[in-house]
């Protein structure tokens, strides 16, 4: 097998794909530790043959135990930082002022450079939809299509979300869609905690203005930063959870995950049916 180059784009892509897979399963607790340079040492060219009667000294291999022992420089894995508390809920805004109140939040965000994600973004993706929506979807963050357009969920995942909304008997314009972070993370990686914690207060303020009856968290990142709790997705799904402002939180898979594993669509549909029951919706008749 050729040696793995840890700096290559292929290796990074493979690691991203694997981490995303774990995250979709609800496994999100990873830590980074300095890599032992011995593990990544490139193979050396063979030594020139020595014309000698005495046998060549054998190369001293790295003792296997040394590869796994803790080096003197290795630090203890720091304990997980507690999540900062969600900002206090703001006062209700009359429905006819929701649009203006959302615009105020957008104006306050401005050309934001509050976190590192500002560096790589083209367009900030604030949110989209009905300021008086009863149903709100919250995703993780913009992807390439969203970064280019400035609108949430417009790529392939967005098309699937549109289909999910239509299956509920609604139009996209009748719901509100936003993300935990408003700028695209590089290579669509999961937002870092400091990025999500810096940006999510704006999301909470959007929620406090809109005051939806139901919030559907799309995927692990959304539910983690909405609730401040890390649990496997399976522990969240299937029931409603009380949320700020009297809203009910429902958790389902992110559309990007459903594109990768279409077998899970039936489970996502079961989650959306919980939302429909809460909203008193009946699915449109099949044509
Ligand atoms: S992700 Fe949020 S906090 Fe970070 S730069 Fe963008 S708008 Fe600002």
GROMACS .gro file of C-alpha atoms and ligand atoms in nm:
model
  295
    1UNK     CA    1   0.000   0.000   0.000
    2UNK     CA    2   0.144   0.345  -0.084
    3UNK     CA    3   0.230   0.557   0.215
    4UNK     CA    4  -0.043   0.797   0.330
    5UNK     CA    5   0.040   1.161   0.284
    6UNK     CA    6  -0.138   1.340   0.572
    7UNK     CA    7  -0.106   1.674   0.395
    8UNK     CA    8  -0.270   1.566   0.069
    9UNK     CA    9  -0.617   1.687  -0.028
   10UNK     CA   10  -0.726   1.325  -0.080
   11UNK     CA   11  -0.641   1.238   0.280
   12UNK     CA   12  -0.816   1.550   0.409
   13UNK     CA   13  -1.126   1.472   0.201
   14UNK     CA   14  -1.129   1.114   0.331
   15UNK     CA   15  -1.098   1.232   0.691
   16UNK     CA   16  -1.374   1.490   0.638
   17UNK     CA   17  -1.602   1.226   0.488
   18UNK     CA   18  -1.539   0.988   0.777
   19UNK     CA   19  -1.595   1.257   1.042
   20UNK     CA   20  -1.915   1.368   0.870
   21UNK     CA   21  -2.033   1.008   0.867
   22UNK     CA   22  -1.970   0.977   1.242
   23UNK     CA   23  -2.136   1.311   1.305
   24UNK     CA   24  -2.446   1.206   1.112
   25UNK     CA   25  -2.463   0.903   1.339
   26UNK     CA   26  -2.452   1.138   1.634
   27UNK     CA   27  -2.094   1.065   1.734
   28UNK     CA   28  -1.931   1.401   1.769
   29UNK     CA   29  -1.681   1.386   2.050
   30UNK     CA   30  -1.338   1.394   1.893
   31UNK     CA   31  -1.017   1.546   2.011
   32UNK     CA   32  -0.699   1.633   1.833
   33UNK     CA   33  -0.365   1.516   1.950
   34UNK     CA   34  -0.028   1.592   1.799
   35UNK     CA   35   0.077   1.317   1.562
   36UNK     CA   36   0.391   1.127   1.645
   37UNK     CA   37   0.624   1.218   1.354
   38UNK     CA   38   0.753   0.859   1.355
   39UNK     CA   39   0.411   0.742   1.239
   40UNK     CA   40   0.416   0.966   0.936
   41UNK     CA   41   0.782   0.928   0.848
   42UNK     CA   42   0.821   0.887   0.475
   43UNK     CA   43   0.994   0.565   0.371
   44UNK     CA   44   1.363   0.620   0.321
   45UNK     CA   45   1.534   0.515  -0.004
   46UNK     CA   46   1.707   0.179   0.032
   47UNK     CA   47   2.061   0.207   0.163
   48UNK     CA   48   2.337   0.134  -0.089
   49UNK     CA   49   2.468  -0.219  -0.073
   50UNK     CA   50   2.780  -0.246   0.142
   51UNK     CA   51   3.046  -0.471   0.002
   52UNK     CA   52   3.150  -0.636   0.318
   53UNK     CA   53   3.181  -0.985   0.462
   54UNK     CA   54   3.017  -0.884   0.786
   55UNK     CA   55   2.636  -0.887   0.788
   56UNK     CA   56   2.472  -0.547   0.760
   57UNK     CA   57   2.329  -0.423   1.088
   58UNK     CA   58   1.953  -0.458   1.090
   59UNK     CA   59   1.757  -0.133   1.089
   60UNK     CA   60   1.622  -0.074   1.434
   61UNK     CA   61   1.244  -0.078   1.402
   62UNK     CA   62   1.032   0.142   1.618
   63UNK     CA   63   0.915  -0.076   1.906
   64UNK     CA   64   0.539  -0.116   1.861
   65UNK     CA   65   0.476  -0.009   2.217
   66UNK     CA   66   0.651   0.322   2.148
   67UNK     CA   67   0.391   0.408   1.884
   68UNK     CA   68   0.115   0.401   2.141
   69UNK     CA   69   0.289   0.522   2.454
   70UNK     CA   70   0.230   0.875   2.576
   71UNK     CA   71   0.525   1.093   2.496
   72UNK     CA   72   0.657   1.342   2.748
   73UNK     CA   73   0.523   1.635   2.538
   74UNK     CA   74   0.171   1.493   2.509
   75UNK     CA   75  -0.076   1.678   2.715
   76UNK     CA   76  -0.381   1.540   2.885
   77UNK     CA   77  -0.700   1.563   2.683
   78UNK     CA   78  -0.869   1.874   2.817
   79UNK     CA   79  -1.219   1.828   2.958
   80UNK     CA   80  -1.503   1.936   2.731
   81UNK     CA   81  -1.577   2.306   2.768
   82UNK     CA   82  -1.927   2.370   2.897
   83UNK     CA   83  -2.165   2.523   2.646
   84UNK     CA   84  -2.236   2.891   2.707
   85UNK     CA   85  -2.597   2.947   2.805
   86UNK     CA   86  -2.832   3.051   2.528
   87UNK     CA   87  -2.902   3.425   2.535
   88UNK     CA   88  -3.210   3.529   2.732
   89UNK     CA   89  -3.526   3.532   2.533
   90UNK     CA   90  -3.621   3.872   2.398
   91UNK     CA   91  -3.965   4.027   2.433
   92UNK     CA   92  -4.227   3.923   2.177
   93UNK     CA   93  -4.257   4.145   1.872
   94UNK     CA   94  -4.602   4.213   1.717
   95UNK     CA   95  -4.645   3.998   1.406
   96UNK     CA   96  -4.665   4.299   1.174
   97UNK     CA   97  -4.318   4.405   1.294
   98UNK     CA   98  -4.145   4.067   1.247
   99UNK     CA   99  -4.006   4.160   0.906
  100UNK     CA  100  -3.859   4.485   1.034
  101UNK     CA  101  -3.722   4.316   1.347
  102UNK     CA  102  -3.543   4.055   1.136
  103UNK     CA  103  -3.401   4.330   0.918
  104UNK     CA  104  -3.264   4.500   1.229
  105UNK     CA  105  -3.083   4.178   1.326
  106UNK     CA  106  -2.945   4.150   0.972
  107UNK     CA  107  -2.827   4.509   0.984
  108UNK     CA  108  -2.659   4.448   1.317
  109UNK     CA  109  -2.471   4.147   1.178
  110UNK     CA  110  -2.349   4.370   0.897
  111UNK     CA  111  -2.033   4.265   0.716
  112UNK     CA  112  -1.955   4.038   1.010
  113UNK     CA  113  -1.602   3.940   1.105
  114UNK     CA  114  -1.685   3.813   1.453
  115UNK     CA  115  -1.548   3.466   1.382
  116UNK     CA  116  -1.297   3.298   1.151
  117UNK     CA  117  -1.562   3.191   0.900
  118UNK     CA  118  -1.579   3.546   0.768
  119UNK     CA  119  -1.249   3.491   0.585
  120UNK     CA  120  -1.377   3.230   0.341
  121UNK     CA  121  -1.730   3.345   0.274
  122UNK     CA  122  -1.865   3.504  -0.039
  123UNK     CA  123  -2.215   3.580   0.085
  124UNK     CA  124  -2.348   3.575   0.436
  125UNK     CA  125  -2.658   3.354   0.456
  126UNK     CA  126  -2.894   3.515   0.705
  127UNK     CA  127  -3.214   3.317   0.661
  128UNK     CA  128  -3.512   3.299   0.432
  129UNK     CA  129  -3.885   3.264   0.448
  130UNK     CA  130  -4.198   3.388   0.622
  131UNK     CA  131  -4.118   3.613   0.922
  132UNK     CA  132  -4.444   3.489   1.077
  133UNK     CA  133  -4.386   3.121   1.001
  134UNK     CA  134  -4.532   2.859   1.232
  135UNK     CA  135  -4.263   2.615   1.119
  136UNK     CA  136  -3.891   2.686   1.116
  137UNK     CA  137  -3.607   2.465   0.996
  138UNK     CA  138  -3.259   2.507   1.137
  139UNK     CA  139  -2.959   2.357   0.960
  140UNK     CA  140  -2.588   2.362   1.023
  141UNK     CA  141  -2.437   2.619   0.789
  142UNK     CA  142  -2.418   2.729   0.426
  143UNK     CA  143  -2.258   2.511   0.160
  144UNK     CA  144  -2.110   2.619  -0.172
  145UNK     CA  145  -2.443   2.696  -0.342
  146UNK     CA  146  -2.571   2.889  -0.044
  147UNK     CA  147  -2.243   3.080  -0.013
  148UNK     CA  148  -2.277   3.181  -0.378
  149UNK     CA  149  -2.644   3.279  -0.360
  150UNK     CA  150  -2.678   3.414  -0.005
  151UNK     CA  151  -2.984   3.190   0.052
  152UNK     CA  152  -3.011   2.885   0.277
  153UNK     CA  153  -3.068   2.536   0.137
  154UNK     CA  154  -3.058   2.600  -0.237
  155UNK     CA  155  -2.830   2.315  -0.348
  156UNK     CA  156  -2.918   1.947  -0.379
  157UNK     CA  157  -2.991   1.931  -0.008
  158UNK     CA  158  -3.213   2.236  -0.048
  159UNK     CA  159  -3.406   2.068  -0.327
  160UNK     CA  160  -3.467   1.771  -0.101
  161UNK     CA  161  -3.575   2.002   0.181
  162UNK     CA  162  -3.817   2.173  -0.061
  163UNK     CA  163  -3.960   1.829  -0.145
  164UNK     CA  164  -3.994   1.749   0.225
  165UNK     CA  165  -4.178   2.078   0.282
  166UNK     CA  166  -4.405   2.012  -0.017
  167UNK     CA  167  -4.480   1.661   0.114
  168UNK     CA  168  -4.604   1.829   0.432
  169UNK     CA  169  -4.850   2.027   0.222
  170UNK     CA  170  -4.660   2.355   0.257
  171UNK     CA  171  -4.468   2.588   0.030
  172UNK     CA  172  -4.115   2.693   0.109
  173UNK     CA  173  -4.232   3.054   0.138
  174UNK     CA  174  -4.458   2.952   0.429
  175UNK     CA  175  -4.171   2.834   0.652
  176UNK     CA  176  -3.854   3.001   0.774
  177UNK     CA  177  -3.511   2.847   0.718
  178UNK     CA  178  -3.186   2.944   0.890
  179UNK     CA  179  -2.861   2.790   1.003
  180UNK     CA  180  -2.647   2.776   1.316
  181UNK     CA  181  -2.368   2.964   1.139
  182UNK     CA  182  -2.427   3.219   0.867
  183UNK     CA  183  -2.100   3.180   0.677
  184UNK     CA  184  -1.973   2.875   0.494
  185UNK     CA  185  -1.716   2.666   0.680
  186UNK     CA  186  -1.420   2.574   0.456
  187UNK     CA  187  -1.471   2.244   0.271
  188UNK     CA  188  -1.815   2.223   0.433
  189UNK     CA  189  -1.658   2.109   0.758
  190UNK     CA  190  -1.860   2.116   1.077
  191UNK     CA  191  -1.846   2.459   1.242
  192UNK     CA  192  -1.600   2.476   1.530
  193UNK     CA  193  -1.762   2.534   1.870
  194UNK     CA  194  -1.627   2.888   1.899
  195UNK     CA  195  -1.770   2.972   1.554
  196UNK     CA  196  -2.110   2.825   1.638
  197UNK     CA  197  -2.119   2.992   1.979
  198UNK     CA  198  -2.025   3.327   1.826
  199UNK     CA  199  -2.292   3.310   1.555
  200UNK     CA  200  -2.580   3.124   1.721
  201UNK     CA  201  -2.702   3.422   1.933
  202UNK     CA  202  -2.822   3.575   1.606
  203UNK     CA  203  -3.017   3.256   1.534
  204UNK     CA  204  -3.176   3.269   1.879
  205UNK     CA  205  -3.278   3.626   1.814
  206UNK     CA  206  -3.435   3.526   1.481
  207UNK     CA  207  -3.626   3.252   1.665
  208UNK     CA  208  -3.737   3.500   1.931
  209UNK     CA  209  -3.877   3.731   1.663
  210UNK     CA  210  -4.047   3.465   1.452
  211UNK     CA  211  -4.171   3.259   1.752
  212UNK     CA  212  -4.250   2.952   1.544
  213UNK     CA  213  -4.472   2.686   1.690
  214UNK     CA  214  -4.241   2.409   1.568
  215UNK     CA  215  -3.866   2.414   1.509
  216UNK     CA  216  -3.719   2.124   1.314
  217UNK     CA  217  -3.348   2.080   1.381
  218UNK     CA  218  -3.183   1.931   1.077
  219UNK     CA  219  -2.899   1.711   1.199
  220UNK     CA  220  -2.665   1.685   1.491
  221UNK     CA  221  -2.502   2.027   1.474
  222UNK     CA  222  -2.834   2.209   1.470
  223UNK     CA  223  -2.979   2.030   1.772
  224UNK     CA  224  -2.653   2.050   1.965
  225UNK     CA  225  -2.626   2.427   1.937
  226UNK     CA  226  -2.999   2.488   1.976
  227UNK     CA  227  -3.014   2.294   2.301
  228UNK     CA  228  -2.657   2.313   2.433
  229UNK     CA  229  -2.669   1.936   2.481
  230UNK     CA  230  -2.474   1.668   2.303
  231UNK     CA  231  -2.669   1.348   2.257
  232UNK     CA  232  -2.688   1.096   1.976
  233UNK     CA  233  -2.944   1.194   1.714
  234UNK     CA  234  -3.140   0.878   1.793
  235UNK     CA  235  -3.189   1.006   2.149
  236UNK     CA  236  -3.358   1.321   2.018
  237UNK     CA  237  -3.574   1.184   1.740
  238UNK     CA  238  -3.930   1.055   1.758
  239UNK     CA  239  -4.073   1.297   2.015
  240UNK     CA  240  -4.116   1.672   2.064
  241UNK     CA  241  -3.897   1.864   2.306
  242UNK     CA  242  -4.006   2.185   2.482
  243UNK     CA  243  -3.809   2.481   2.351
  244UNK     CA  244  -3.780   2.851   2.424
  245UNK     CA  245  -4.088   3.065   2.374
  246UNK     CA  246  -4.320   2.765   2.408
  247UNK     CA  247  -4.204   2.622   2.076
  248UNK     CA  248  -4.163   2.248   2.030
  249UNK     CA  249  -3.839   2.113   1.893
  250UNK     CA  250  -3.836   1.815   1.658
  251UNK     CA  251  -3.513   1.660   1.542
  252UNK     CA  252  -3.447   1.482   1.216
  253UNK     CA  253  -3.168   1.408   0.973
  254UNK     CA  254  -2.994   1.674   0.768
  255UNK     CA  255  -3.096   1.659   0.400
  256UNK     CA  256  -2.730   1.615   0.301
  257UNK     CA  257  -2.723   1.297   0.508
  258UNK     CA  258  -3.045   1.178   0.345
  259UNK     CA  259  -2.885   1.229   0.004
  260UNK     CA  260  -2.598   1.006   0.113
  261UNK     CA  261  -2.825   0.746   0.274
  262UNK     CA  262  -3.171   0.756   0.110
  263UNK     CA  263  -3.281   0.460   0.325
  264UNK     CA  264  -3.318   0.706   0.611
  265UNK     CA  265  -3.579   0.916   0.427
  266UNK     CA  266  -3.865   0.712   0.572
  267UNK     CA  267  -3.739   0.794   0.923
  268UNK     CA  268  -3.714   1.164   0.836
  269UNK     CA  269  -4.070   1.150   0.703
  270UNK     CA  270  -4.184   0.997   1.035
  271UNK     CA  271  -4.021   1.294   1.212
  272UNK     CA  272  -4.194   1.542   0.982
  273UNK     CA  273  -4.526   1.373   1.047
  274UNK     CA  274  -4.483   1.458   1.415
  275UNK     CA  275  -4.447   1.823   1.307
  276UNK     CA  276  -4.754   1.791   1.088
  277UNK     CA  277  -4.963   1.651   1.375
  278UNK     CA  278  -4.852   1.941   1.595
  279UNK     CA  279  -4.941   2.192   1.323
  280UNK     CA  280  -5.270   2.023   1.233
  281UNK     CA  281  -5.154   1.958   0.877
  282UNK     CA  282  -5.263   1.674   0.653
  283UNK     CA  283  -5.042   1.570   0.362
  284UNK     CA  284  -5.172   1.664   0.015
  285UNK     CA  285  -5.343   1.388  -0.180
  286UNK     CA  286  -5.108   1.200  -0.413
  287UNK     CA  287  -5.152   1.285  -0.779
  288LIG     S1  288  -2.041   3.280   1.090
  288LIG    FE1  289  -2.165   3.429   1.203
  288LIG     S2  290  -2.028   3.515   1.358
  288LIG    FE2  291  -1.899   3.413   1.203
  288LIG     S3  292  -1.847   3.576   1.058
  288LIG    FE3  293  -2.029   3.475   0.979
  288LIG     S4  294  -2.203   3.595   1.056
  288LIG    FE4  295  -2.021   3.651   1.178
   0.00000   0.00000   0.00000
